[in-house]
Short mmCIF file of C-alpha atoms in Angstrom, two decimals:
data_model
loop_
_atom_site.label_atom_id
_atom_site.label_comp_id
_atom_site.label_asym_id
_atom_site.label_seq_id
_atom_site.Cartn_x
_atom_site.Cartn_y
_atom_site.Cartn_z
CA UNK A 1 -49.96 35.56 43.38
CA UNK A 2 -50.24 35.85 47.31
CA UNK A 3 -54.03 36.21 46.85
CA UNK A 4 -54.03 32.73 45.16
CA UNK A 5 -51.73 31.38 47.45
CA UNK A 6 -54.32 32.46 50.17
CA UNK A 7 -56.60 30.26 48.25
CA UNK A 8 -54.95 27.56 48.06
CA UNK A 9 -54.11 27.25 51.64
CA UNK A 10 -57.29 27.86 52.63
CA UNK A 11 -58.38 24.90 50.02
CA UNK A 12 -56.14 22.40 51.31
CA UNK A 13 -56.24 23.14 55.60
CA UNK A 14 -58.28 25.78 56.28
CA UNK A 15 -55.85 28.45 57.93
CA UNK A 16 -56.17 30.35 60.57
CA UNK A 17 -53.49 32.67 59.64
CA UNK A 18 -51.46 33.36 56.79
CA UNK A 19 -48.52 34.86 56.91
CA UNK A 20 -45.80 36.56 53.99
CA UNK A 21 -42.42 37.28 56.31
CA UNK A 22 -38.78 37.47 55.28
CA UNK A 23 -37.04 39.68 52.96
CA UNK A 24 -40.51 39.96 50.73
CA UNK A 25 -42.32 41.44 53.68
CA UNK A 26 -39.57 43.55 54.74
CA UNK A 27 -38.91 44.72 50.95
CA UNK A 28 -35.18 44.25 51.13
CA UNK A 29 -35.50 41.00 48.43
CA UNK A 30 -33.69 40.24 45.29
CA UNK A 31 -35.01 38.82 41.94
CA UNK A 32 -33.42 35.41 43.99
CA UNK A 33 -35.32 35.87 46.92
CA UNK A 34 -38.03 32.92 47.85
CA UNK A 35 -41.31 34.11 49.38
CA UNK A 36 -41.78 33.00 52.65
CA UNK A 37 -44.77 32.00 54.17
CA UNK A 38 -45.77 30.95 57.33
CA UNK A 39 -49.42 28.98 57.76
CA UNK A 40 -51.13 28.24 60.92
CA UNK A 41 -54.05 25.49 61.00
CA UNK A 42 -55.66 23.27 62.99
CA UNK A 43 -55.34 20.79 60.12
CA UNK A 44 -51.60 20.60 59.61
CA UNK A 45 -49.29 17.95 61.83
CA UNK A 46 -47.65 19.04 64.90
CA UNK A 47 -44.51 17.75 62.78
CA UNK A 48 -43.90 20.80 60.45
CA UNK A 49 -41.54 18.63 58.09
CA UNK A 50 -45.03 16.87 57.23
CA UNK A 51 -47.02 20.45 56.69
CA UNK A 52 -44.03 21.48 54.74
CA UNK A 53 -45.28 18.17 52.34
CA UNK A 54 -48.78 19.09 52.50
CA UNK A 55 -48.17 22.54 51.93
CA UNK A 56 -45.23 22.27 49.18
CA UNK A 57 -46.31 23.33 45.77
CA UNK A 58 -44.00 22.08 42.75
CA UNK A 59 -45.67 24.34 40.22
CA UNK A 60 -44.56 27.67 42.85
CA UNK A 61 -40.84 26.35 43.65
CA UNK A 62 -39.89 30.28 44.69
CA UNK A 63 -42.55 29.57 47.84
CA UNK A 64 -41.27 28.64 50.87
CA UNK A 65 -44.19 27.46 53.58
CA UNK A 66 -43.24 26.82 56.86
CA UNK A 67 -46.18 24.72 58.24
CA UNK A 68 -47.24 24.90 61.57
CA UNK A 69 -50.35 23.62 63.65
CA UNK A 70 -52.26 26.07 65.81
CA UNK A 71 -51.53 24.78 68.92
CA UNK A 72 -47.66 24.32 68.22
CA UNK A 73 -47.94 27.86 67.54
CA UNK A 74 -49.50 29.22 70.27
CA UNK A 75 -47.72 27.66 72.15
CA UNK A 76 -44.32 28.79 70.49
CA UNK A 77 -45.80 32.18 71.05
CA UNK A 78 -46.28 31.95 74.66
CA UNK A 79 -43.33 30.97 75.23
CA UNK A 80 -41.36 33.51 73.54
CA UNK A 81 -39.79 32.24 70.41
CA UNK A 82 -38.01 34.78 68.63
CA UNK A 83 -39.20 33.02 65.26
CA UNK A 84 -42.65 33.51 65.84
CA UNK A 85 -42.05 36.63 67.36
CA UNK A 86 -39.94 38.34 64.13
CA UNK A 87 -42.85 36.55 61.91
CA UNK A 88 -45.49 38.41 63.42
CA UNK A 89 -43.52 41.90 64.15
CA UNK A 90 -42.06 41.85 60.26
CA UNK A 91 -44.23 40.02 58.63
CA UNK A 92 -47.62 40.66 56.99
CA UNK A 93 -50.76 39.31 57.38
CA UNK A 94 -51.79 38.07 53.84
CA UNK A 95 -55.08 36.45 55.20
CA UNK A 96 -56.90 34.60 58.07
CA UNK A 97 -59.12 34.21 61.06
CA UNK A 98 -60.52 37.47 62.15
CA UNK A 99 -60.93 35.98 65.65
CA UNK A 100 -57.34 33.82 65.48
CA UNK A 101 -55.34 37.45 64.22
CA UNK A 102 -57.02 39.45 67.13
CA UNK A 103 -56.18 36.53 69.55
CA UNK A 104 -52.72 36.33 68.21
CA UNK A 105 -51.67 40.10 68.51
CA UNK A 106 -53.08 40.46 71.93
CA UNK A 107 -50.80 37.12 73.33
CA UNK A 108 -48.19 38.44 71.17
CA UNK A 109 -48.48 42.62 72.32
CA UNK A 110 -48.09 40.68 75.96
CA UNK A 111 -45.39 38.48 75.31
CA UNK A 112 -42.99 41.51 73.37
CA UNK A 113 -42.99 43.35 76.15
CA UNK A 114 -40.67 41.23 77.93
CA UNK A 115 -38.02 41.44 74.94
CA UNK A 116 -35.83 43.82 73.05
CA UNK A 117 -34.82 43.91 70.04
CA UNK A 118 -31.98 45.59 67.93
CA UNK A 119 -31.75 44.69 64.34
CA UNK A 120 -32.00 40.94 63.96
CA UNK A 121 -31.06 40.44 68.06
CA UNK A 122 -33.23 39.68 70.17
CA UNK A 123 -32.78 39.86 74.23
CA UNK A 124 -34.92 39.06 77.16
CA UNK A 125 -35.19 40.82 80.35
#
């Protein structure tokens, strides 16, 4: 199922990154549980209520995608949002930009180390 949801994505914007997080990627779901995904692309609005649209399959109701364009994100990860940060840290990377992931973990390996986290808190030095 991921692999098609890969597919897809990468049909209708072309991600840069996808990525599974939540309670699927950290293996502590129930038979409830959604699947959470976030995707990254230059082709989705900087308005992630409109990606969510785009995105938004009625035929998978159990997936969750949280749209969001690159440059919102990048920018989100810059800048230290705990979000983006948990996302990346928990998360898994289900499929995407060679280029965009190696980009991504080298902001992102610079941006953790001014943080700590404990559990689900996060803290900043």
């Amino acid at each position: 199922m991921l692999e098609r949801l890969c597919n897809n994505y990468s049909k209708k914007v072309n991600p840069k990154i996808v990525i599974l997080f939540g309670s699927r990627a950290r293996g502590d779901y129930t038979n409830e549980s959604d699947i959470d995904v976030l995707v990254v692309s230059d082709a989705l609005p900087k308005d992630s209520r409109e990606g969510f649209g785009i995105l938004f399959d009625p035929n998978e109701p159990e997936v969750e995608p949280a749209a969001m364009n690159t440059e919102v994100f990048m920018r989100k990860l810059k800048n230290g949002s705990t979000f983006i940060l948990e996302v990346i840290e928990d998360g898994k990377i289900l499929c995407g930009d060679d280029n965009f992931i190696e980009e991504m973990k080298e902001i992102y390996a610079e941006v953790r180390k001014r943080f700590r986290r404990e559990g689900k808190m996060w803290t900043w030095d």
